[in-house]
Amino acid sequence: MKRVTREELADRLGPLPPSDAFWNRAVEAGRGVIGVAPAVVGEDGEDAERARRNRRRRGVPGPDGPLSTGDIVDVGDHSFVVVAVEETAAGGRRYRIDLVEPRSDE
């Protein structure tokens, strides 16, 4: 499990990180999905396509990429936890995130 800030995540995701609007909607909804291209995961190219086909045939998931299940992303006063990682057909990833409820001081 790793804990990253929004800025650190943006550095890992490259030129198209989640926008302010995305994070505002995610906070409001309490959840969101971050999509990542195959190149960010290292899953682009002919060799990667062959590896993806072999993994699918064996039922083995690929590498998680920049985030893994259980990782925490801090966004201002809010935190999100990665609850699922899904591999796309093209080799990218979808990270399902849920808002972590703040601790009560009771």
CSV table of N, CA and C in Angstrom, one decimal:
chain,number,residue,atom,x,y,z
A,1,MET,N,0.8,-1.2,0.0
A,1,MET,CA,0.0,0.0,0.0
A,1,MET,C,0.9,1.2,0.0
A,2,LYS,N,0.6,2.2,-0.9
A,2,LYS,CA,1.3,3.4,-0.9
A,2,LYS,C,0.3,4.6,-0.7
A,3,ARG,N,0.8,5.7,-0.2
A,3,ARG,CA,0.0,6.9,-0.1
A,3,ARG,C,0.6,7.9,-0.9
A,4,VAL,N,-0.2,8.5,-1.9
A,4,VAL,CA,0.3,9.5,-2.8
A,4,VAL,C,-0.5,10.8,-2.7
A,5,THR,N,0.0,11.9,-3.0
A,5,THR,CA,-0.7,13.1,-3.2
A,5,THR,C,-1.3,13.2,-4.6
A,6,ARG,N,-2.2,14.1,-4.8
A,6,ARG,CA,-2.7,14.4,-6.1
A,6,ARG,C,-1.6,14.7,-7.1
A,7,GLU,N,-0.7,15.6,-6.6
A,7,GLU,CA,0.4,16.0,-7.5
A,7,GLU,C,1.3,14.8,-7.8
A,8,GLU,N,1.6,13.9,-6.9
A,8,GLU,CA,2.5,12.8,-7.1
A,8,GLU,C,1.8,11.9,-8.1
A,9,LEU,N,0.5,11.7,-8.0
A,9,LEU,CA,-0.3,10.9,-8.9
A,9,LEU,C,-0.2,11.5,-10.3
A,10,ALA,N,-0.4,12.8,-10.4
A,10,ALA,CA,-0.3,13.5,-11.7
A,10,ALA,C,1.0,13.2,-12.4
A,11,ASP,N,2.1,13.2,-11.6
A,11,ASP,CA,3.4,13.0,-12.2
A,11,ASP,C,3.5,11.5,-12.8
A,12,ARG,N,2.9,10.6,-12.1
A,12,ARG,CA,2.9,9.2,-12.6
A,12,ARG,C,2.0,9.0,-13.8
A,13,LEU,N,0.9,9.8,-13.9
A,13,LEU,CA,0.0,9.5,-15.0
A,13,LEU,C,0.3,10.2,-16.3
A,14,GLY,N,1.3,11.2,-16.2
A,14,GLY,CA,1.7,11.8,-17.5
A,14,GLY,C,0.9,13.1,-17.8
A,15,PRO,N,0.8,13.3,-19.1
A,15,PRO,CA,0.2,14.6,-19.6
A,15,PRO,C,-1.3,14.8,-19.3
A,16,LEU,N,-2.0,13.8,-19.0
A,16,LEU,CA,-3.5,13.9,-18.8
A,16,LEU,C,-4.0,13.4,-17.5
A,17,PRO,N,-3.5,14.0,-16.4
A,17,PRO,CA,-4.0,13.6,-15.1
A,17,PRO,C,-5.4,14.0,-14.8
A,18,PRO,N,-6.1,13.4,-13.8
A,18,PRO,CA,-7.5,13.8,-13.5
A,18,PRO,C,-7.5,15.3,-13.2
A,19,SER,N,-8.6,16.0,-13.7
A,19,SER,CA,-8.7,17.4,-13.6
A,19,SER,C,-9.4,17.8,-12.3
A,20,ASP,N,-9.4,19.1,-12.1
A,20,ASP,CA,-10.1,19.7,-10.9
A,20,ASP,C,-11.5,19.2,-10.9
A,21,ALA,N,-12.2,19.3,-12.1
A,21,ALA,CA,-13.6,18.9,-12.2
A,21,ALA,C,-13.8,17.5,-11.8
A,22,PHE,N,-12.9,16.6,-12.2
A,22,PHE,CA,-13.0,15.2,-11.9
A,22,PHE,C,-12.9,15.0,-10.4
A,23,TRP,N,-12.0,15.6,-9.7
A,23,TRP,CA,-11.8,15.5,-8.2
A,23,TRP,C,-13.0,16.1,-7.5
A,24,ASN,N,-13.5,17.2,-8.0
A,24,ASN,CA,-14.7,17.8,-7.4
A,24,ASN,C,-15.9,16.9,-7.5
A,25,ARG,N,-16.1,16.3,-8.6
A,25,ARG,CA,-17.2,15.3,-8.8
A,25,ARG,C,-17.0,14.1,-8.0
A,26,ALA,N,-15.8,13.6,-7.9
A,26,ALA,CA,-15.5,12.4,-7.1
A,26,ALA,C,-15.8,12.6,-5.6
A,27,VAL,N,-15.4,13.8,-5.1
A,27,VAL,CA,-15.7,14.2,-3.7
A,27,VAL,C,-17.2,14.2,-3.5
A,28,GLU,N,-17.9,14.9,-4.4
A,28,GLU,CA,-19.3,15.0,-4.2
A,28,GLU,C,-20.0,13.6,-4.3
A,29,ALA,N,-19.6,12.8,-5.2
A,29,ALA,CA,-20.2,11.4,-5.4
A,29,ALA,C,-19.7,10.4,-4.4
A,30,GLY,N,-18.5,10.7,-3.8
A,30,GLY,CA,-17.9,9.7,-2.9
A,30,GLY,C,-17.2,8.6,-3.5
A,31,ARG,N,-17.0,8.7,-4.9
A,31,ARG,CA,-16.3,7.6,-5.6
A,31,ARG,C,-16.0,8.2,-7.0
A,32,GLY,N,-15.2,7.4,-7.7
A,32,GLY,CA,-14.8,7.8,-9.1
A,32,GLY,C,-14.0,6.7,-9.7
A,33,VAL,N,-13.7,6.8,-11.0
A,33,VAL,CA,-12.9,5.9,-11.7
A,33,VAL,C,-11.8,6.7,-12.5
A,34,ILE,N,-10.5,6.3,-12.3
A,34,ILE,CA,-9.4,6.9,-13.0
A,34,ILE,C,-9.0,5.9,-14.1
A,35,GLY,N,-9.0,6.4,-15.4
A,35,GLY,CA,-8.6,5.6,-16.5
A,35,GLY,C,-7.1,6.0,-16.9
A,36,VAL,N,-6.4,4.9,-17.2
A,36,VAL,CA,-4.9,5.1,-17.5
A,36,VAL,C,-4.6,4.4,-18.8
A,37,ALA,N,-3.9,5.0,-19.6
A,37,ALA,CA,-3.5,4.5,-20.9
A,37,ALA,C,-2.5,3.3,-20.8
A,38,PRO,N,-2.4,2.4,-21.8
A,38,PRO,CA,-1.5,1.3,-21.8
A,38,PRO,C,0.0,1.8,-21.6
A,39,ALA,N,0.3,2.9,-22.3
A,39,ALA,CA,1.7,3.4,-22.2
A,39,ALA,C,2.1,3.8,-20.8
A,40,VAL,N,1.2,4.2,-20.0
A,40,VAL,CA,1.5,4.6,-18.6
A,40,VAL,C,1.8,3.3,-17.8
A,41,VAL,N,1.1,2.3,-18.1
A,41,VAL,CA,1.2,1.0,-17.4
A,41,VAL,C,2.4,0.2,-17.9
A,42,GLY,N,2.9,0.6,-19.1
A,42,GLY,CA,4.0,-0.1,-19.7
A,42,GLY,C,3.5,-1.3,-20.6
A,43,GLU,N,2.2,-1.2,-21.0
A,43,GLU,CA,1.5,-2.3,-21.7
A,43,GLU,C,1.3,-1.9,-23.1
A,44,ASP,N,2.2,-1.1,-23.8
A,44,ASP,CA,1.9,-0.8,-25.2
A,44,ASP,C,3.0,-1.5,-26.0
A,45,GLY,N,2.7,-1.7,-27.3
A,45,GLY,CA,3.7,-2.4,-28.2
A,45,GLY,C,3.3,-3.8,-28.5
A,46,GLU,N,3.9,-4.4,-29.5
A,46,GLU,CA,3.6,-5.7,-29.9
A,46,GLU,C,3.9,-6.8,-28.9
A,47,ASP,N,5.0,-6.7,-28.2
A,47,ASP,CA,5.3,-7.7,-27.1
A,47,ASP,C,4.3,-7.6,-26.0
A,48,ALA,N,3.8,-6.4,-25.7
A,48,ALA,CA,2.8,-6.3,-24.6
A,48,ALA,C,1.5,-6.9,-25.0
A,49,GLU,N,1.1,-6.8,-26.3
A,49,GLU,CA,-0.1,-7.4,-26.8
A,49,GLU,C,0.0,-8.9,-26.7
A,50,ARG,N,1.1,-9.4,-27.0
A,50,ARG,CA,1.3,-10.9,-26.9
A,50,ARG,C,1.2,-11.3,-25.4
A,51,ALA,N,1.8,-10.6,-24.6
A,51,ALA,CA,1.8,-10.9,-23.1
A,51,ALA,C,0.4,-10.8,-22.6
A,52,ARG,N,-0.4,-9.8,-23.0
A,52,ARG,CA,-1.8,-9.6,-22.6
A,52,ARG,C,-2.6,-10.8,-23.0
A,53,ARG,N,-2.5,-11.3,-24.3
A,53,ARG,CA,-3.2,-12.5,-24.8
A,53,ARG,C,-2.9,-13.7,-23.9
A,54,ASN,N,-1.6,-13.9,-23.6
A,54,ASN,CA,-1.2,-15.1,-22.9
A,54,ASN,C,-1.8,-15.0,-21.4
A,55,ARG,N,-1.7,-13.8,-20.8
A,55,ARG,CA,-2.3,-13.7,-19.5
A,55,ARG,C,-3.8,-14.0,-19.5
A,56,ARG,N,-4.5,-13.4,-20.5
A,56,ARG,CA,-6.0,-13.6,-20.5
A,56,ARG,C,-6.3,-15.1,-20.7
A,57,ARG,N,-5.5,-15.8,-21.5
A,57,ARG,CA,-5.7,-17.2,-21.8
A,57,ARG,C,-5.5,-18.0,-20.5
A,58,ARG,N,-4.5,-17.6,-19.7
A,58,ARG,CA,-4.2,-18.3,-18.4
A,58,ARG,C,-5.1,-17.7,-17.2
A,59,GLY,N,-5.8,-16.6,-17.5
A,59,GLY,CA,-6.6,-16.0,-16.4
A,59,GLY,C,-5.7,-15.3,-15.3
A,60,VAL,N,-4.6,-14.8,-15.8
A,60,VAL,CA,-3.7,-14.1,-14.8
A,60,VAL,C,-3.7,-12.6,-15.1
A,61,PRO,N,-3.9,-11.8,-14.1
A,61,PRO,CA,-4.0,-10.3,-14.3
A,61,PRO,C,-2.6,-9.8,-14.6
A,62,GLY,N,-2.5,-8.6,-15.3
A,62,GLY,CA,-1.3,-7.9,-15.6
A,62,GLY,C,-0.8,-7.1,-14.4
A,63,PRO,N,0.3,-6.4,-14.6
A,63,PRO,CA,0.7,-5.5,-13.5
A,63,PRO,C,-0.3,-4.4,-13.3
A,64,ASP,N,-0.4,-3.9,-12.0
A,64,ASP,CA,-1.3,-2.9,-11.6
A,64,ASP,C,-1.1,-1.5,-12.3
A,65,GLY,N,0.2,-1.2,-12.5
A,65,GLY,CA,0.5,0.1,-13.0
A,65,GLY,C,0.8,1.1,-11.9
A,66,PRO,N,0.4,2.4,-12.1
A,66,PRO,CA,0.8,3.4,-11.1
A,66,PRO,C,0.1,3.3,-9.7
A,67,LEU,N,-1.0,2.6,-9.7
A,67,LEU,CA,-1.8,2.4,-8.4
A,67,LEU,C,-2.1,0.9,-8.2
A,68,SER,N,-2.3,0.5,-7.0
A,68,SER,CA,-2.8,-0.8,-6.7
A,68,SER,C,-3.9,-0.8,-5.7
A,69,THR,N,-4.6,-1.9,-5.6
A,69,THR,CA,-5.7,-1.9,-4.6
A,69,THR,C,-5.2,-1.6,-3.2
A,70,GLY,N,-5.8,-0.8,-2.5
A,70,GLY,CA,-5.4,-0.4,-1.1
A,70,GLY,C,-4.6,0.9,-1.1
A,71,ASP,N,-4.1,1.4,-2.2
A,71,ASP,CA,-3.4,2.6,-2.2
A,71,ASP,C,-4.3,3.8,-1.9
A,72,ILE,N,-3.7,4.8,-1.3
A,72,ILE,CA,-4.5,6.0,-0.9
A,72,ILE,C,-4.0,7.2,-1.7
A,73,VAL,N,-5.0,8.0,-2.2
A,73,VAL,CA,-4.7,9.2,-2.9
A,73,VAL,C,-5.2,10.4,-2.1
A,74,ASP,N,-4.4,11.3,-1.6
A,74,ASP,CA,-4.8,12.4,-0.9
A,74,ASP,C,-5.0,13.6,-1.8
A,75,VAL,N,-6.2,14.2,-1.7
A,75,VAL,CA,-6.6,15.3,-2.5
A,75,VAL,C,-7.2,16.4,-1.6
A,76,GLY,N,-6.3,17.4,-1.3
A,76,GLY,CA,-6.7,18.4,-0.4
A,76,GLY,C,-7.0,17.8,1.0
A,77,ASP,N,-8.2,18.1,1.5
A,77,ASP,CA,-8.7,17.6,2.8
A,77,ASP,C,-9.3,16.2,2.7
A,78,HIS,N,-9.3,15.7,1.5
A,78,HIS,CA,-10.0,14.4,1.3
A,78,HIS,C,-9.0,13.3,0.9
A,79,SER,N,-9.4,12.1,1.2
A,79,SER,CA,-8.6,10.9,0.8
A,79,SER,C,-9.5,9.9,0.1
A,80,PHE,N,-8.9,9.2,-0.9
A,80,PHE,CA,-9.6,8.2,-1.6
A,80,PHE,C,-8.7,6.9,-1.5
A,81,VAL,N,-9.4,5.8,-1.5
A,81,VAL,CA,-8.7,4.5,-1.5
A,81,VAL,C,-9.0,3.8,-2.8
A,82,VAL,N,-8.0,3.1,-3.4
A,82,VAL,CA,-8.3,2.3,-4.6
A,82,VAL,C,-8.9,1.0,-4.1
A,83,VAL,N,-10.1,0.8,-4.6
A,83,VAL,CA,-10.8,-0.5,-4.2
A,83,VAL,C,-10.8,-1.5,-5.2
A,84,ALA,N,-10.4,-1.2,-6.5
A,84,ALA,CA,-10.4,-2.2,-7.5
A,84,ALA,C,-9.5,-1.7,-8.7
A,85,VAL,N,-8.8,-2.6,-9.3
A,85,VAL,CA,-8.0,-2.3,-10.5
A,85,VAL,C,-8.5,-3.3,-11.6
A,86,GLU,N,-8.9,-2.7,-12.7
A,86,GLU,CA,-9.4,-3.5,-13.9
A,86,GLU,C,-8.5,-3.3,-15.1
A,87,GLU,N,-8.1,-4.3,-15.7
A,87,GLU,CA,-7.3,-4.2,-17.0
A,87,GLU,C,-8.3,-4.0,-18.1
A,88,THR,N,-8.0,-3.1,-19.0
A,88,THR,CA,-8.8,-2.9,-20.2
A,88,THR,C,-8.4,-3.8,-21.3
A,89,ALA,N,-9.2,-3.9,-22.3
A,89,ALA,CA,-8.8,-4.8,-23.4
A,89,ALA,C,-7.5,-4.3,-24.1
A,90,ALA,N,-7.3,-3.0,-24.1
A,90,ALA,CA,-6.2,-2.4,-24.8
A,90,ALA,C,-4.9,-2.4,-23.9
A,91,GLY,N,-5.1,-2.8,-22.7
A,91,GLY,CA,-3.9,-2.9,-21.8
A,91,GLY,C,-3.8,-1.8,-20.8
A,92,GLY,N,-4.7,-0.9,-20.8
A,92,GLY,CA,-4.7,0.2,-19.8
A,92,GLY,C,-5.3,-0.3,-18.5
A,93,ARG,N,-5.6,0.6,-17.6
A,93,ARG,CA,-6.2,0.2,-16.3
A,93,ARG,C,-7.3,1.2,-16.0
A,94,ARG,N,-8.3,0.7,-15.2
A,94,ARG,CA,-9.3,1.5,-14.6
A,94,ARG,C,-9.1,1.3,-13.1
A,95,TYR,N,-9.0,2.4,-12.4
A,95,TYR,CA,-8.9,2.3,-10.9
A,95,TYR,C,-10.1,2.9,-10.3
A,96,ARG,N,-10.9,2.0,-9.6
A,96,ARG,CA,-12.1,2.5,-8.9
A,96,ARG,C,-11.7,3.0,-7.5
A,97,ILE,N,-12.1,4.2,-7.2
A,97,ILE,CA,-11.7,4.8,-6.0
A,97,ILE,C,-12.9,5.2,-5.2
A,98,ASP,N,-12.8,5.0,-3.9
A,98,ASP,CA,-13.9,5.4,-2.9
A,98,ASP,C,-13.4,6.4,-2.0
A,99,LEU,N,-14.2,7.4,-1.6
A,99,LEU,CA,-13.8,8.4,-0.7
A,99,LEU,C,-13.7,7.8,0.7
A,100,VAL,N,-12.7,8.1,1.4
A,100,VAL,CA,-12.5,7.7,2.8
A,100,VAL,C,-13.2,8.6,3.7
A,101,GLU,N,-14.1,8.1,4.5
A,101,GLU,CA,-14.8,9.0,5.5
A,101,GLU,C,-13.8,9.5,6.5
A,102,PRO,N,-13.9,10.8,6.9
A,102,PRO,CA,-13.0,11.3,7.9
A,102,PRO,C,-13.3,10.7,9.2
A,103,ARG,N,-12.2,10.6,10.0
A,103,ARG,CA,-12.4,10.0,11.3
A,103,ARG,C,-13.1,10.9,12.2
A,104,SER,N,-14.0,10.4,13.0
A,104,SER,CA,-14.7,11.2,14.0
A,104,SER,C,-13.8,11.2,15.3
A,105,ASP,N,-13.9,12.3,16.0
A,105,ASP,CA,-13.1,12.4,17.2
A,105,ASP,C,-13.8,11.9,18.5
A,106,GLU,N,-14.9,11.2,18.3
A,106,GLU,CA,-15.7,10.7,19.4
A,106,GLU,C,-15.0,9.5,20.0
